[in-house]
Amino acid sequence: MSDDQIVILAHEKFPDRAKTALGVMRYGDQDVRAVLDRDRAGDRVSDHVPDIPDAPIVESFEDAYAAADGDVDALYIGIAPIGGGFDESWRSDVEAAIEAGCDVVSGLHYFLNEDEELAALAAEHGVDLVDVREPDDDLTVATGASGDVDADVVCTVGTDCSVGKMTASLEIVAAARERGIDAAFVPTGQTGIMIAGWGNPIDRVVADFAAGAVEEMLVAVGDDHDLLVVEGQGSIVHPAYSAVTCGILHGSMADGLVLCHAADREVIHGYESFSLPPLSDYVDLYEGLAAPVREASVVAGALNTKDVDDDAAAADAVAEFGDEAGVPAADPVRDGADRIVDGIVDAGLGEGAATAEGGAAGE
């Protein structure tokens, strides 16, 4: 999936409700030639998001293909709606991409390869339908092997879904590598897998195998790095997604946790009748849940302040968040993740053969 020339489908959702699109555009190696959003056709990405590579926003795949002079390798589905369904209004764009000889990469729970019409069309045109959320066939239960890997393990955990756990994980890895710490990102969701090109989609794995799927990834790479940053999912208090949160927490057997939160979030996203507990409660909840498998402390916090316009107000929010959680905190996008890495290093994690003061950087 790396280095492709791609078009991203984000109809009626760009940018605020197109988390997958934004993640790939900000962190992926792909060259985004255009974004599909029929509501914003004629705009440019830079009109809405200033800190990612610019591209035109167009109405249809045909328009995108023309704008890119036919230099397109794949169409990415850049939306991850609750439930992961396929909107039939997208079908014409997916079919147009296939007919143009482009692969289609999807992180939906709806598998494109199980859609008889799309699968037949893809076979006819010799292209691949890549269902990122399709788990490996040979996953099994956890054995506790995550506790034996050489690397220290940090897991991002959230107060809610969609608070920036993947973003925080990637920014922590980048900041750690800048310090000479050999850090690696462990992707557990569809967007992270699209960015990294590998991983297990934990929210699609059979519940008994969720911890084992995390363990399988850690065992595969854990002896090659000094620090692994495992991408968290959902929240332990989420009425729908708490199971995947627990599976990742126990499967990773993390040594440290980074608590992620969105500024001013007071209720659960998409489940607004459920209020969020006080931030300090989350520290006890996550540490208490981790302890029977492996004791882990919350060592730092990541606050998503994208909806806070004023820099001073954002800084105040970060300071308040850090005080309430009792850990060093930062907005990893606005401020960088150095202060979060400080918390990780101060907890004695991630230094290994390299130290925070020097050493070989990353992969």
mmCIF file of C-alpha atoms in Angstrom, residues 1 20 24 30 76-77 104-113 129-136 187-205:
data_model
loop_
_atom_site.group_PDB
_atom_site.id
_atom_site.type_symbol
_atom_site.label_atom_id
_atom_site.label_comp_id
_atom_site.label_asym_id
_atom_site.label_seq_id
_atom_site.Cartn_x
_atom_site.Cartn_y
_atom_site.Cartn_z
ATOM 1 C CA MET A 1 0.000 0.000 0.000
ATOM 2 C CA THR A 20 -9.247 7.361 7.908
ATOM 3 C CA VAL A 24 -3.567 8.331 5.594
ATOM 4 C CA GLN A 30 0.898 7.341 -0.405
ATOM 5 C CA TYR A 76 -9.035 4.218 -0.714
ATOM 6 C CA ILE A 77 -12.282 4.258 1.270
ATOM 7 C CA VAL A 104 -9.644 -0.530 -4.061
ATOM 8 C CA VAL A 105 -8.512 -0.490 -0.427
ATOM 9 C CA SER A 106 -11.211 -0.560 2.238
ATOM 10 C CA GLY A 107 -11.216 -0.613 6.024
ATOM 11 C CA LEU A 108 -14.931 -1.301 6.321
ATOM 12 C CA HIS A 109 -16.538 -4.221 8.119
ATOM 13 C CA TYR A 110 -18.348 -4.729 4.798
ATOM 14 C CA PHE A 111 -15.887 -6.796 2.762
ATOM 15 C CA LEU A 112 -15.670 -5.751 -0.878
ATOM 16 C CA ASN A 113 -14.468 -9.206 -1.842
ATOM 17 C CA LEU A 129 -9.961 -5.500 -3.646
ATOM 18 C CA VAL A 130 -8.059 -5.128 -0.369
ATOM 19 C CA ASP A 131 -10.220 -5.609 2.728
ATOM 20 C CA VAL A 132 -7.920 -4.298 5.434
ATOM 21 C CA ARG A 133 -10.244 -5.438 8.226
ATOM 22 C CA GLU A 134 -10.136 -9.098 7.214
ATOM 23 C CA PRO A 135 -8.173 -10.903 9.975
ATOM 24 C CA ASP A 136 -5.535 -13.546 9.435
ATOM 25 C CA PRO A 187 -1.224 -0.940 14.272
ATOM 26 C CA THR A 188 -4.480 -2.426 15.505
ATOM 27 C CA GLY A 189 -7.060 -0.576 13.378
ATOM 28 C CA GLN A 190 -7.858 -0.119 9.718
ATOM 29 C CA THR A 191 -6.285 3.321 9.332
ATOM 30 C CA GLY A 192 -3.086 2.357 11.103
ATOM 31 C CA ILE A 193 -2.823 -0.739 8.913
ATOM 32 C CA MET A 194 -3.298 1.365 5.754
ATOM 33 C CA ILE A 195 -0.497 3.659 6.936
ATOM 34 C CA ALA A 196 1.956 1.025 8.171
ATOM 35 C CA GLY A 197 1.168 -1.665 5.599
ATOM 36 C CA TRP A 198 0.789 -4.409 8.220
ATOM 37 C CA GLY A 199 -1.102 -5.201 11.406
ATOM 38 C CA ASN A 200 -4.138 -6.990 12.793
ATOM 39 C CA PRO A 201 -7.607 -5.360 12.767
ATOM 40 C CA ILE A 202 -8.499 -6.150 16.374
ATOM 41 C CA ASP A 203 -12.086 -4.943 16.173
ATOM 42 C CA ARG A 204 -12.792 -7.643 13.566
ATOM 43 C CA VAL A 205 -11.063 -10.512 15.363
#
